Tab-separated table of C-alpha atoms and ligand atoms in Angstrom:
chain	number	residue	atom	x	y	z
A	1	MET	CA	81.126	10.490	51.792
A	2	THR	CA	82.038	8.049	49.270
A	3	PHE	CA	80.035	6.033	46.513
A	4	VAL	CA	80.195	2.142	46.993
A	5	VAL	CA	80.158	-0.603	44.288
A	6	ILE	CA	78.048	-3.912	46.006
A	7	GLU	CA	77.831	-7.393	45.460
A	8	ASN	CA	76.031	-7.322	41.988
A	9	CYS	CA	79.293	-6.001	40.084
A	10	ILE	CA	80.807	-9.248	40.865
A	11	LYS	CA	81.605	-11.512	37.768
A	12	CYS	CA	79.789	-8.509	35.773
A	13	LYS	CA	82.167	-5.577	35.455
A	14	TYR	CA	80.611	-3.703	32.688
A	15	THR	CA	82.927	-0.971	33.254
A	16	ASP	CA	80.923	1.628	32.037
A	17	CYS	CA	80.829	3.525	35.614
A	18	VAL	CA	85.094	4.008	35.077
A	19	GLU	CA	84.631	6.802	32.201
A	20	VAL	CA	82.478	8.855	34.111
A	21	CYS	CA	85.023	9.509	37.394
A	22	PRO	CA	86.456	12.725	36.944
A	23	VAL	CA	89.034	11.872	40.208
A	24	ASP	CA	90.100	8.074	38.380
A	25	CYS	CA	88.952	6.596	41.602
A	26	PHE	CA	87.707	2.926	40.105
A	27	HIS	CA	90.263	0.176	41.054
A	28	GLU	CA	89.913	-3.024	38.709
A	29	GLY	CA	90.930	-6.486	40.539
A	30	PRO	CA	90.029	-9.994	38.590
A	31	ASN	CA	86.310	-9.820	38.280
A	32	PHE	CA	84.777	-7.055	40.566
A	33	LEU	CA	85.792	-2.684	40.501
A	34	ALA	CA	86.411	-0.660	44.350
A	35	ILE	CA	85.864	2.519	44.557
A	36	ASP	CA	88.753	4.290	46.748
A	37	PRO	CA	86.826	6.165	49.187
A	38	GLU	CA	89.757	8.776	49.558
A	39	GLU	CA	89.473	9.974	46.375
A	40	CYS	CA	85.651	9.437	45.582
A	41	ILE	CA	84.983	13.608	45.116
A	42	ASP	CA	80.968	12.200	46.099
A	43	CYS	CA	79.914	13.966	42.452
A	44	THR	CA	77.321	11.149	41.799
A	45	LEU	CA	78.069	10.431	37.567
A	46	CYS	CA	79.054	6.885	38.251
A	47	GLU	CA	75.962	5.720	39.406
A	48	PRO	CA	73.623	5.511	36.476
A	49	GLU	CA	76.181	4.393	34.425
A	50	CYS	CA	76.186	0.813	36.237
A	51	PRO	CA	73.891	-1.540	34.103
A	52	VAL	CA	73.301	-3.417	36.863
A	53	GLU	CA	72.882	-0.741	39.413
A	54	ALA	CA	76.129	-1.809	41.441
A	55	ILE	CA	77.103	1.330	42.765
A	56	LEU	CA	74.927	3.023	45.736
A	57	SER	CA	75.522	5.830	47.672
A	58	GLU	CA	77.596	5.130	51.149
A	59	ASP	CA	73.916	5.775	52.818
A	60	ASP	CA	71.770	4.651	50.495
A	61	LEU	CA	73.357	0.913	51.200
A	62	PRO	CA	71.164	-1.608	52.298
A	63	GLU	CA	71.920	-3.413	55.506
A	64	ASP	CA	73.268	-6.869	53.558
A	65	GLN	CA	75.509	-4.901	51.690
A	66	ALA	CA	77.266	-2.696	54.554
A	67	ASP	CA	80.234	-4.834	54.702
A	68	PHE	CA	80.768	-3.347	51.023
A	69	LEU	CA	82.056	0.076	52.163
A	70	ALA	CA	85.126	-1.397	54.216
A	71	LEU	CA	85.863	-3.641	51.456
A	72	ASN	CA	86.021	-1.247	48.824
A	73	ALA	CA	88.646	0.151	51.393
A	74	GLU	CA	90.510	-2.461	51.446
A	75	LEU	CA	90.658	-3.455	47.859
A	76	ALA	CA	90.888	0.146	46.145
A	77	ALA	CA	94.190	0.414	48.082
A	78	GLN	CA	95.732	-3.270	46.848
A	79	TRP	CA	94.212	-3.035	42.926
A	80	PRO	CA	95.379	-0.738	40.231
A	81	VAL	CA	93.447	2.264	38.702
A	82	ILE	CA	91.119	1.326	35.871
A	83	THR	CA	90.157	4.469	33.507
A	84	GLU	CA	88.939	3.001	30.372
A	85	ILE	CA	86.015	0.744	29.199
A	86	LYS	CA	86.651	-2.604	28.842
A	87	LYS	CA	85.097	-5.243	27.413
A	88	ALA	CA	82.812	-7.150	29.712
A	89	PRO	CA	83.316	-10.733	30.636
A	90	GLU	CA	81.389	-13.014	27.794
A	91	ASP	CA	79.210	-14.863	30.860
A	92	ALA	CA	78.177	-11.094	32.396
A	93	ASP	CA	75.231	-10.796	31.558
A	94	GLU	CA	74.377	-14.510	32.527
A	95	TRP	CA	75.784	-13.214	36.095
A	96	ALA	CA	73.782	-10.100	36.331
A	97	ASP	CA	71.279	-10.123	39.162
A	98	LYS	CA	72.194	-13.169	40.279
A	99	PRO	CA	72.022	-13.549	44.302
A	100	ASN	CA	74.844	-14.330	46.762
A	101	LYS	CA	78.005	-13.881	44.738
A	102	ARG	CA	80.512	-12.740	47.757
A	103	LYS	CA	82.008	-15.965	47.750
A	104	LEU	CA	82.982	-16.008	44.355
A	105	LEU	CA	84.959	-12.289	44.405
A	106	GLU	CA	88.060	-12.973	43.496
A	107	ARG	CA	91.344	-10.983	44.574
B	201	LIG	S1	79.300	-0.467	35.482
B	201	LIG	FE1	78.607	-1.270	37.790
B	201	LIG	S2	79.149	-4.172	37.218
B	201	LIG	FE2	80.523	-2.628	35.727
B	201	LIG	S3	82.513	-2.688	36.920
B	201	LIG	FE3	81.498	-0.489	37.259
B	201	LIG	S4	79.896	-1.077	39.386
B	201	LIG	FE4	80.664	-2.537	38.107
B	202	LIG	S1	80.899	9.475	42.669
B	202	LIG	FE1	81.895	10.118	41.490
B	202	LIG	S2	84.177	10.698	41.931
B	202	LIG	FE2	82.933	8.848	43.510
B	202	LIG	S3	83.239	7.076	42.263
B	202	LIG	FE3	81.777	7.641	41.209
B	202	LIG	S4	82.189	9.309	39.659
B	202	LIG	FE4	83.660	8.961	40.890
């Protein structure tokens, strides 16, 4: 089983999650993070760290977020690992909890 970053991370990218991961499985893109499902050990530590509840266990994914399971795997394979917290984008708070952000995902 793996944990999955879902739509609400797009354009928020607070990165609070990355420091707690014991196996460094977060990968950073321009405005989203992805978890490598091959590396995730299902430890649950990252889930409560995310201020916008954008990390879920694959078993808890709602239907409208199910495509993020494959998307995390695809993007984690392309993006570099991130292990340290960075400053969030200036407008991160404005984007938190906005719906329909998929089209804004940059690769
Ligand atoms: S803490 Fe949440 S919003 Fe921030 S990068 Fe991690 S998953 Fe994305
Ligand atoms: S569940 Fe654990 S191993 Fe998986 S991404 Fe979160 S912190 Fe990393």
